[in-house]
Tab-separated table of C-alpha atoms and ligand atoms in Angstrom:
chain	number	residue	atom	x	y	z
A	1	UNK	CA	-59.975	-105.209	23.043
A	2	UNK	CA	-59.341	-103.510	19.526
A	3	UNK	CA	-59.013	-100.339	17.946
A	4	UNK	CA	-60.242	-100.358	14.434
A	5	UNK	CA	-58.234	-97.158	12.522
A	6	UNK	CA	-60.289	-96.724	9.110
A	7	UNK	CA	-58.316	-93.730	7.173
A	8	UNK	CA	-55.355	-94.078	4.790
A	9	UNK	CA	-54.002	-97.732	5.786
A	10	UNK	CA	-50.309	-96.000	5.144
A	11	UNK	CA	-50.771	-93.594	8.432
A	12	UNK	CA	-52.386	-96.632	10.110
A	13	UNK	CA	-49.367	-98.815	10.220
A	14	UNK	CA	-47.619	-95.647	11.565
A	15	UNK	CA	-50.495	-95.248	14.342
A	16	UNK	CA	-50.125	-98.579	15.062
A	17	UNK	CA	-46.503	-98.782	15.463
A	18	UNK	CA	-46.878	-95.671	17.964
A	19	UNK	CA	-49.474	-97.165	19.949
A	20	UNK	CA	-47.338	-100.695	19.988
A	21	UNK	CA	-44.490	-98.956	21.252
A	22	UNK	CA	-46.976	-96.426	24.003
A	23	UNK	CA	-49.814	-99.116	24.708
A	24	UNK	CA	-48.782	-102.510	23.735
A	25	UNK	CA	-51.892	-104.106	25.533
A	26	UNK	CA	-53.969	-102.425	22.566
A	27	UNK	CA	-54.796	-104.701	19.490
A	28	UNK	CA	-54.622	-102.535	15.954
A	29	UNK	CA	-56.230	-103.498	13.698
A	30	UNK	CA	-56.401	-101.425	10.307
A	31	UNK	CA	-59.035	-101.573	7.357
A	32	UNK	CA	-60.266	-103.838	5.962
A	33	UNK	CA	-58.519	-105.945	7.850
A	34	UNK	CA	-60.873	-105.818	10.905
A	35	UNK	CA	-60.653	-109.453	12.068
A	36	UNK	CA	-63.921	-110.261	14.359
A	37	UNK	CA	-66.139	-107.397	14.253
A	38	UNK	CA	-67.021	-108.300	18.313
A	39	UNK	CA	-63.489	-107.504	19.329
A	40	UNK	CA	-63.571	-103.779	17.682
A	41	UNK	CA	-64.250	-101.466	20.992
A	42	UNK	CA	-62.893	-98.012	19.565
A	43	UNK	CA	-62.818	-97.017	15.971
A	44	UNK	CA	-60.259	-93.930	14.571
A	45	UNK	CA	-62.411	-92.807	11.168
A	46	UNK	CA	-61.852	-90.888	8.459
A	47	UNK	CA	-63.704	-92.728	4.907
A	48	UNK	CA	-66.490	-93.969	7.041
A	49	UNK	CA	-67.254	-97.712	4.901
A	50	UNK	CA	-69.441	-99.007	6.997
A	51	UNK	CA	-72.535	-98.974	9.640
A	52	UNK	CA	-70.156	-98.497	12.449
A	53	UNK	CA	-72.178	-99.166	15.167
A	54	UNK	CA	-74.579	-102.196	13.063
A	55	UNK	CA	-71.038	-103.700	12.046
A	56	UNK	CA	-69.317	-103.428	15.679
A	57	UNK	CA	-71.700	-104.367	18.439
A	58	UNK	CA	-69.280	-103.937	20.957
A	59	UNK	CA	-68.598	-100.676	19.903
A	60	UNK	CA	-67.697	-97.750	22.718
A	61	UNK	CA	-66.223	-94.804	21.322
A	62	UNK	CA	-65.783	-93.316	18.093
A	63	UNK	CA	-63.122	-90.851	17.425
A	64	UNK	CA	-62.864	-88.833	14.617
A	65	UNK	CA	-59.075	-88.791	13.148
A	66	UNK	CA	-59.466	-84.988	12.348
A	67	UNK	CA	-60.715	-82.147	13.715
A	68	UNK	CA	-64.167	-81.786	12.223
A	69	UNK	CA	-67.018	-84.672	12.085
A	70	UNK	CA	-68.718	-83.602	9.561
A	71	UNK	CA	-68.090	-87.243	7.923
A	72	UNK	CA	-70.002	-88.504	10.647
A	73	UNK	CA	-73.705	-89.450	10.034
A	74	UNK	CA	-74.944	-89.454	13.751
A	75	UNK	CA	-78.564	-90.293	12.573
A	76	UNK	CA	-77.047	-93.751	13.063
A	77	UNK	CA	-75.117	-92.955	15.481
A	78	UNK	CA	-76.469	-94.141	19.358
A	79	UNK	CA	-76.482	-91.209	21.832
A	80	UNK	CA	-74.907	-93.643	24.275
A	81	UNK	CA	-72.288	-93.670	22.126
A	82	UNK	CA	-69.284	-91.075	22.543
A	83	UNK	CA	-68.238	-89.147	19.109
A	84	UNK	CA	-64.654	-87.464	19.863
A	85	UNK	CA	-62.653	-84.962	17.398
A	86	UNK	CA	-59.359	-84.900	17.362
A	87	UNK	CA	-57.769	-82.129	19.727
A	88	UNK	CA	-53.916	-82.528	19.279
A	89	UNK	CA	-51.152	-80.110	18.512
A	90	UNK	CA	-49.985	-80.620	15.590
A	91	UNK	CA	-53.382	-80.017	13.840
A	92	UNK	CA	-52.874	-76.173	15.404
A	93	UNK	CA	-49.502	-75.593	14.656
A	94	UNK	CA	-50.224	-76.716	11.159
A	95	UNK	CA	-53.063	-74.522	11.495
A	96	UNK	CA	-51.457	-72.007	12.803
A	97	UNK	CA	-48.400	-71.954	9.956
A	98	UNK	CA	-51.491	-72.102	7.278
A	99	UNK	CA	-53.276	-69.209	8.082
A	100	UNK	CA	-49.975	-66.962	8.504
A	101	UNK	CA	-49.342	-67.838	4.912
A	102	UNK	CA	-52.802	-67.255	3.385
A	103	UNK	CA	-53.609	-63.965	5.502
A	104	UNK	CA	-50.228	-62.154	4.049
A	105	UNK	CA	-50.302	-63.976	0.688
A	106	UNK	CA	-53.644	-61.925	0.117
A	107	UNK	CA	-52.717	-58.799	2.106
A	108	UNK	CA	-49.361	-58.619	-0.138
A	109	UNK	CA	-51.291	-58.905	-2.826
A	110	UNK	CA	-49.503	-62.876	-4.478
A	111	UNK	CA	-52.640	-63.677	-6.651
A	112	UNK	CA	-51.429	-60.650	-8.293
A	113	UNK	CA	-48.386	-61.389	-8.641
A	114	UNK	CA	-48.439	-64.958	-9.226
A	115	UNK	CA	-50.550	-63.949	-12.433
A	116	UNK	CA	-48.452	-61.286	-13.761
A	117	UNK	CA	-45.640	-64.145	-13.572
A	118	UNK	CA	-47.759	-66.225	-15.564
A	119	UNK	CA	-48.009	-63.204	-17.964
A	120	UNK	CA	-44.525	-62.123	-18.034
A	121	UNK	CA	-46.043	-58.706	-16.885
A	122	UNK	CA	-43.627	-56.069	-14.522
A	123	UNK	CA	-45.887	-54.197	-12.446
A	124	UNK	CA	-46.146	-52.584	-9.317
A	125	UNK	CA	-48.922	-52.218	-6.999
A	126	UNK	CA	-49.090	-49.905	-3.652
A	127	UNK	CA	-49.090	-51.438	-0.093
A	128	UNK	CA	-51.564	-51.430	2.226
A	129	UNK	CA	-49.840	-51.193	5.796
A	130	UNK	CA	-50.807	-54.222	8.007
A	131	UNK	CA	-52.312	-51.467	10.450
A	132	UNK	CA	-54.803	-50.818	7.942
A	133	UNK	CA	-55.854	-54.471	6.889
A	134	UNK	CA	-58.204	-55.222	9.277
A	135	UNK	CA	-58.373	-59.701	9.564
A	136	UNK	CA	-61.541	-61.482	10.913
A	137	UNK	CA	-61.688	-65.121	11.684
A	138	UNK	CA	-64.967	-66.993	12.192
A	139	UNK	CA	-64.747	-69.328	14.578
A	140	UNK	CA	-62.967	-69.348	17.604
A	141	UNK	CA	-62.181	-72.487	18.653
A	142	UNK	CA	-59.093	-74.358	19.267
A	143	UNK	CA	-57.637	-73.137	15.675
A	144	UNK	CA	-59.508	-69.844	15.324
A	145	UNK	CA	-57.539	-68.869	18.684
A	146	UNK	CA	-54.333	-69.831	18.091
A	147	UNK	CA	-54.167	-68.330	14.359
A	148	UNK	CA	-55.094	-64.961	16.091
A	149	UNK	CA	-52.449	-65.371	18.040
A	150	UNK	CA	-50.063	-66.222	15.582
A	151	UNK	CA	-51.172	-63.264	13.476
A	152	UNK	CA	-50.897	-60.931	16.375
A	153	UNK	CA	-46.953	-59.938	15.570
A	154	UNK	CA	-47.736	-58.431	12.535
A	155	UNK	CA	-49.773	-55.386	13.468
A	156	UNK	CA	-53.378	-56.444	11.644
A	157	UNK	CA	-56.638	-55.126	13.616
A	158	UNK	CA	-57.709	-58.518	14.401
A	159	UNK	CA	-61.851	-59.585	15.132
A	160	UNK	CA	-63.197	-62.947	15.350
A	161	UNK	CA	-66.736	-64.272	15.308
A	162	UNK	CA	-68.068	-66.986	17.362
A	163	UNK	CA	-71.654	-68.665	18.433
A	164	UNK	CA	-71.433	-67.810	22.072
A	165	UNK	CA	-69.918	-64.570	23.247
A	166	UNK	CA	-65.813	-64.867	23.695
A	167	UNK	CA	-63.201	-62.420	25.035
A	168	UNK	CA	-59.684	-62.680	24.019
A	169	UNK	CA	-57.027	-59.893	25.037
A	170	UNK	CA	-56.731	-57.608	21.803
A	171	UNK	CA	-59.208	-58.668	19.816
A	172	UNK	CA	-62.171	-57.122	18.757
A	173	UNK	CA	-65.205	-60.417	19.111
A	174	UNK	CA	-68.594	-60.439	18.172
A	175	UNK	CA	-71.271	-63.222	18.193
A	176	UNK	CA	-74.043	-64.343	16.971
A	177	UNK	CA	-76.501	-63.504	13.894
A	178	UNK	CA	-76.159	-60.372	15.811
A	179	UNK	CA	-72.730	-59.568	15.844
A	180	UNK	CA	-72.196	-60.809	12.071
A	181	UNK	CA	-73.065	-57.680	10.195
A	182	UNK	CA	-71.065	-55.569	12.222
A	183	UNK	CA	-67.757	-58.378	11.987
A	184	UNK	CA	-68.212	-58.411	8.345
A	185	UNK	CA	-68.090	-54.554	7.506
A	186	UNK	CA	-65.133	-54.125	9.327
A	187	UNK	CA	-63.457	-57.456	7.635
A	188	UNK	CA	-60.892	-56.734	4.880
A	189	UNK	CA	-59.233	-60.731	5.116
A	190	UNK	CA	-62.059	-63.244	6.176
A	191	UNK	CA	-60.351	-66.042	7.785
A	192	UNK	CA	-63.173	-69.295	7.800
A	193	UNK	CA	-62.173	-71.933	10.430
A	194	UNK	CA	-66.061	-72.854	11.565
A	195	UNK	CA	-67.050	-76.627	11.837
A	196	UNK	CA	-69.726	-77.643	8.898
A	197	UNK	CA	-73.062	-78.197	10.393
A	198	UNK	CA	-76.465	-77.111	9.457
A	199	UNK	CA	-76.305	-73.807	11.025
A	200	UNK	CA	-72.819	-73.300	9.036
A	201	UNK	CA	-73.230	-75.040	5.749
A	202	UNK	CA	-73.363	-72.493	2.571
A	203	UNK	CA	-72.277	-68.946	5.102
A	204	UNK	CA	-69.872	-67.912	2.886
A	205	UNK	CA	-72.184	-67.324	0.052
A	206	UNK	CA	-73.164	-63.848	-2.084
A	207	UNK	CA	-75.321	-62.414	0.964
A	208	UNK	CA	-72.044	-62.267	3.200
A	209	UNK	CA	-69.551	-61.204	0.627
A	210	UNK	CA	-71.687	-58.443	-0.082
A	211	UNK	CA	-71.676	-57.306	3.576
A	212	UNK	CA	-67.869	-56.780	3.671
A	213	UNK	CA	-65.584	-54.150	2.503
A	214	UNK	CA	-65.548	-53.970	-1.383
A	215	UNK	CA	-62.876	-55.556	-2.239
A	216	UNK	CA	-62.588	-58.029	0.544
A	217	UNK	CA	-60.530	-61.264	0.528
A	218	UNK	CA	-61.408	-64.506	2.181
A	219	UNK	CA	-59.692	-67.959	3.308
A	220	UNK	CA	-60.929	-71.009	3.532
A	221	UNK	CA	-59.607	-73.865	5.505
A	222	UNK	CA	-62.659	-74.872	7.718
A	223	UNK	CA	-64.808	-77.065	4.863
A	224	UNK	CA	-65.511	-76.724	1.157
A	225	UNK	CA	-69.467	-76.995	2.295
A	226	UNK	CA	-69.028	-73.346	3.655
A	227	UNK	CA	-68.681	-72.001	0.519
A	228	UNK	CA	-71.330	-71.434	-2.314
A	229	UNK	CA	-68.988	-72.079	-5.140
A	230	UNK	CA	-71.167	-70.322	-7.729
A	231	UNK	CA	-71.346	-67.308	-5.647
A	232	UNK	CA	-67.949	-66.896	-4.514
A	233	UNK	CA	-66.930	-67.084	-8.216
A	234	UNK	CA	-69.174	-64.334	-10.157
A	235	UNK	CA	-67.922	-62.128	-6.187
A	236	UNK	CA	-64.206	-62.373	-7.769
A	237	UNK	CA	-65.351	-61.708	-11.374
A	238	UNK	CA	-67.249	-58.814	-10.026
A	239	UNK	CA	-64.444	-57.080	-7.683
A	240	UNK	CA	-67.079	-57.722	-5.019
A	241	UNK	CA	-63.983	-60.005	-3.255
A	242	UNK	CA	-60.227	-59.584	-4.839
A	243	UNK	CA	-58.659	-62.720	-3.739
A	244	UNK	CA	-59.310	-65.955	-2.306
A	245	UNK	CA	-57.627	-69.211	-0.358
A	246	UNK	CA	-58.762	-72.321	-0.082
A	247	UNK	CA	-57.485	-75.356	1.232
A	248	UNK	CA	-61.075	-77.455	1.319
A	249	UNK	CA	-63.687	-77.842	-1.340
A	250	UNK	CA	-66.763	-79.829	-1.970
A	251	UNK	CA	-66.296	-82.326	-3.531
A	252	UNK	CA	-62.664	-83.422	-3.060
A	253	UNK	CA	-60.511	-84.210	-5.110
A	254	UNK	CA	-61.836	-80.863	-6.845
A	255	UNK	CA	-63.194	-81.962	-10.208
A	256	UNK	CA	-60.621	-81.081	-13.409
A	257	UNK	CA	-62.768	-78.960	-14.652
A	258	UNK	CA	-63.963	-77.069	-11.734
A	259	UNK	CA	-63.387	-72.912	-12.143
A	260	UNK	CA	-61.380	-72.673	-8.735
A	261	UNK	CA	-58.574	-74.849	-10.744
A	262	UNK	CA	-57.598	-71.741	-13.375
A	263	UNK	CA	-59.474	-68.217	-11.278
A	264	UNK	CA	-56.768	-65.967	-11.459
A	265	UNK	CA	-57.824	-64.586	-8.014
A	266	UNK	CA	-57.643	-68.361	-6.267
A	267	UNK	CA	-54.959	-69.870	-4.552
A	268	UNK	CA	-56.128	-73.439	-3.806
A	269	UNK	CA	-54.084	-76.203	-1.777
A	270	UNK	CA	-55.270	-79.884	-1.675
A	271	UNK	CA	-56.491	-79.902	2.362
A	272	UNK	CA	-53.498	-79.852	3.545
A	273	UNK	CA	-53.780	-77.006	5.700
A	274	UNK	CA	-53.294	-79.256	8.522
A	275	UNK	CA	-52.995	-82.600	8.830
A	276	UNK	CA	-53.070	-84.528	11.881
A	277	UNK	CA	-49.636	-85.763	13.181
A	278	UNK	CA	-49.661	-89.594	14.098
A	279	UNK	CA	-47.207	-88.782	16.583
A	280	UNK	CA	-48.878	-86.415	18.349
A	281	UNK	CA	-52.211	-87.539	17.826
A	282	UNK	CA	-51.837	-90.834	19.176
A	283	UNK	CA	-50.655	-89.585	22.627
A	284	UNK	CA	-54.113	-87.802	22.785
A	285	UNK	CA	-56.088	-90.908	21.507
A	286	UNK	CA	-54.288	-92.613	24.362
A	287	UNK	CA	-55.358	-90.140	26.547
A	288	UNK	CA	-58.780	-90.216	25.881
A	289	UNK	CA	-58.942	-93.979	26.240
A	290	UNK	CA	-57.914	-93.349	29.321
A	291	UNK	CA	-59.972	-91.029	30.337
A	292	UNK	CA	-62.915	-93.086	28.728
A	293	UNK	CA	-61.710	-96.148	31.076
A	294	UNK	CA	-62.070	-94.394	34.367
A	295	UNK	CA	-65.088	-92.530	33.747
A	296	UNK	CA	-63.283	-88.881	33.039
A	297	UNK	CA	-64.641	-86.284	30.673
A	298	UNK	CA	-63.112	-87.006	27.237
A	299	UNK	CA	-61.155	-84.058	25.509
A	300	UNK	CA	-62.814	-83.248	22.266
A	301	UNK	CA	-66.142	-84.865	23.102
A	302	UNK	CA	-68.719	-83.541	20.382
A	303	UNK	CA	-71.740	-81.724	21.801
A	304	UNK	CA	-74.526	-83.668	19.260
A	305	UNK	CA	-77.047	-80.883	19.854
A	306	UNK	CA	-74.497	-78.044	18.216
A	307	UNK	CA	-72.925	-80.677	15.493
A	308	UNK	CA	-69.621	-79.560	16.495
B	1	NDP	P1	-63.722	-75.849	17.739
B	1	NDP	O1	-64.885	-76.745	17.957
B	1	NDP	O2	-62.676	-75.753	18.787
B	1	NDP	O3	-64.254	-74.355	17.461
B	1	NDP	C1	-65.322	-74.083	16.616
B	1	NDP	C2	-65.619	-72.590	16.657
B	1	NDP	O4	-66.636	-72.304	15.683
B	1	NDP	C3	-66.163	-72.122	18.003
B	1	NDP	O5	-65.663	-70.847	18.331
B	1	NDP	C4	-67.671	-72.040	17.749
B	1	NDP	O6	-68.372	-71.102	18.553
B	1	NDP	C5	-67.688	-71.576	16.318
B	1	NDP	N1	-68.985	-71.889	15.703
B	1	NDP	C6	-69.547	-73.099	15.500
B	1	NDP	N2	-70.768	-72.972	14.946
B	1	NDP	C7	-70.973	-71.640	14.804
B	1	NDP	C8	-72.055	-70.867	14.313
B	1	NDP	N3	-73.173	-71.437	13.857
B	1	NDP	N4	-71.922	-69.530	14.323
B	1	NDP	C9	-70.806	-68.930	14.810
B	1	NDP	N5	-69.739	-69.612	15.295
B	1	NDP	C10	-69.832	-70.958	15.294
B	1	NDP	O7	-63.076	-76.277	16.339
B	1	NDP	P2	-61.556	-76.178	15.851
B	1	NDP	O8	-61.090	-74.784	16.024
B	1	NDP	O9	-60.720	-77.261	16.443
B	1	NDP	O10	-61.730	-76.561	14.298
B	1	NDP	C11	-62.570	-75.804	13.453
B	1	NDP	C12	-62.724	-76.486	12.106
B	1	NDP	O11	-61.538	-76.371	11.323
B	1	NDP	C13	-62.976	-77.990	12.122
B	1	NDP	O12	-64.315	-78.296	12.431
B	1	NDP	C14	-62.630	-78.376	10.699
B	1	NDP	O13	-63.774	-78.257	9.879
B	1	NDP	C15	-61.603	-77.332	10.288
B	1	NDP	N6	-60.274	-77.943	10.103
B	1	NDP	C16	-59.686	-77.887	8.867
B	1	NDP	C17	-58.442	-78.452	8.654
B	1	NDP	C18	-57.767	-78.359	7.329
B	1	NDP	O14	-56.726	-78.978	7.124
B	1	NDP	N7	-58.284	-77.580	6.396
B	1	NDP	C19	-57.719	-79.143	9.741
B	1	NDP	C20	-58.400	-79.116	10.994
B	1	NDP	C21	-59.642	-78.546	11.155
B	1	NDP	P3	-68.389	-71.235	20.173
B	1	NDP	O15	-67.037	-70.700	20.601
B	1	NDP	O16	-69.496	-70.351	20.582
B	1	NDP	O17	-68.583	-72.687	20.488
């Protein structure tokens, strides 16, 4: 019985000293080194190379080694087979730390800043109070929650914006196509930590920007697919939005000369917001398998009708 992991091969040896150390009984195997495709039972995937289930016939699970699946093509993927993200700590404390960051590096203005630097220019600018800087995050998952939470000590109104209705003590939620209009006016920092799927792909485009406070800043850290690129651009040139981060971009490795490189309103990290920790993500895999092996519910199973 093997576990195929197919991501960087440098993390695998790490996962695979963990789970030699945790669950000896499991065979590692990493790419391309996969050995006889008949023993491979559970694959951990990042750079999908392959048919997964066409190359491993004896394949039960797939689990995604981050939190998102959007690199998952499950038009050939079997319904019978499970497709689990990766729920683990470390993703949200990175997550957590990430968001902090980018929400007061645009409400203290550092896109500013960092370009007078660059210009040698001495300058400046008011304050707006945190009580008047009113942050929204879309999505309220297992990130979108915990960044909230994290942002709570500092005094921002905080709103987030979900599919199905949420409540969470001292924030303002809304829902829906119905709820969006009413989340975006009130929305001076957009925080985006949605899933990419159909319903998602492209929201943070010209349409929505226009719908927020002039002015209006917005992170990214969900997927570079959320964002039309074009649009988010000529929103900065126009004062429309005044700053941006983003940690995700379509494609990665962002092209050299892609405009998000030099905007003087763009901060932009390499996806790093949050990485998965081997350490702490390999006690969950474990748990799953367990889980898997005596019939229990799976933490982080994907729903395939909502893509997420
Ligand atoms: P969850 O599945 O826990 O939460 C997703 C949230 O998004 C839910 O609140 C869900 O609504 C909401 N949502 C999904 N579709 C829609 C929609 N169409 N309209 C409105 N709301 C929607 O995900 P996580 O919080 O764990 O992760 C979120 C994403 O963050 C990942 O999918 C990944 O893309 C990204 N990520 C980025 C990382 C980085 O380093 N940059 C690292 C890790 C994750 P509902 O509550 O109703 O289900």
């Amino acid at each position: 019985m093997a576990l195929l992991y197919m991501a960087d091969p440098a993390r695998g040896e790490v996962w695979r000293r963990l789970i030699g150390e945790m669950a000896p009984d499991i065979d590692v195997r990493i790419w391309p080194n996969i050995g006889n495709p008949a023993d491979i039972r559970w694959v951990a995937v990042w750079d999908v190379h392959v048919d997964l289930t066409a190359t491993f016939p004896n394949l039960e699970v797939i689990f995604s080694t981050g939190a998102g699946v959007d690199h998952l093509d499950f038009s050939r993927i079997p319904a019978r087979i499970p497709v689990v993200r990766m729920v683990e700590p470390g993703i949200v404390e990175g997550m957590v730390e990430y968001v902090t960051m980018a929400v007061l590096a645009l409400h203290r203005d550092l896109p500013t800043y960092i370009d007078q630097q660059k210009k040698h220019v001495w300058a400046q600018h008011y304050e707006t109070p945190a009580a008047q800087r009113r942050v929204g995050i879309m999505g309220l998952g297992s990130l979108g929650q915990a960044s909230l939470a994290g942002l709570a000590p500092f005094g921002f109104p905080l709103a987030g914006w979900s599919r199905s209705p949420r409540a969470i003590p001292n924030v303002e939620t809304f829902a829906g196509e119905a709820g969006l209009g009413a989340f975006l006016a009130r929305t001076d920092i957009l925080v985006c930590l949605l899933p990419l799927t159909a319903e998602t792909r492209g929201i943070l485009d010209a349409r929505l920007f226009a719908r927020m406070p002039a002015g209006a800043r917005i992170v990214n850290a969900g997927r570079g697919g959320h964002v039309v690129a074009d649009d988010l651009v000529a929103a900065l040139d126009a004062g429309t939005l005044s700053g941006a981060v983003l940690d995700v971009t379509e494609p990665e490795p962002l092209p050299p000369e892609h405009p998000f490189w030099s905007h003087p309103r763009i901060l932009l990290t390499p996806h790093v917001a949050s990485l998965t920790r081997p350490e702490t993500a390999v006690i969950s895999l474990l748990e799953n398998l367990r889980r898997h092996a005596a019939g229990e519910p799976m933490i982080g199973l994907v729903d395939r009708s909502r893509g997420y």
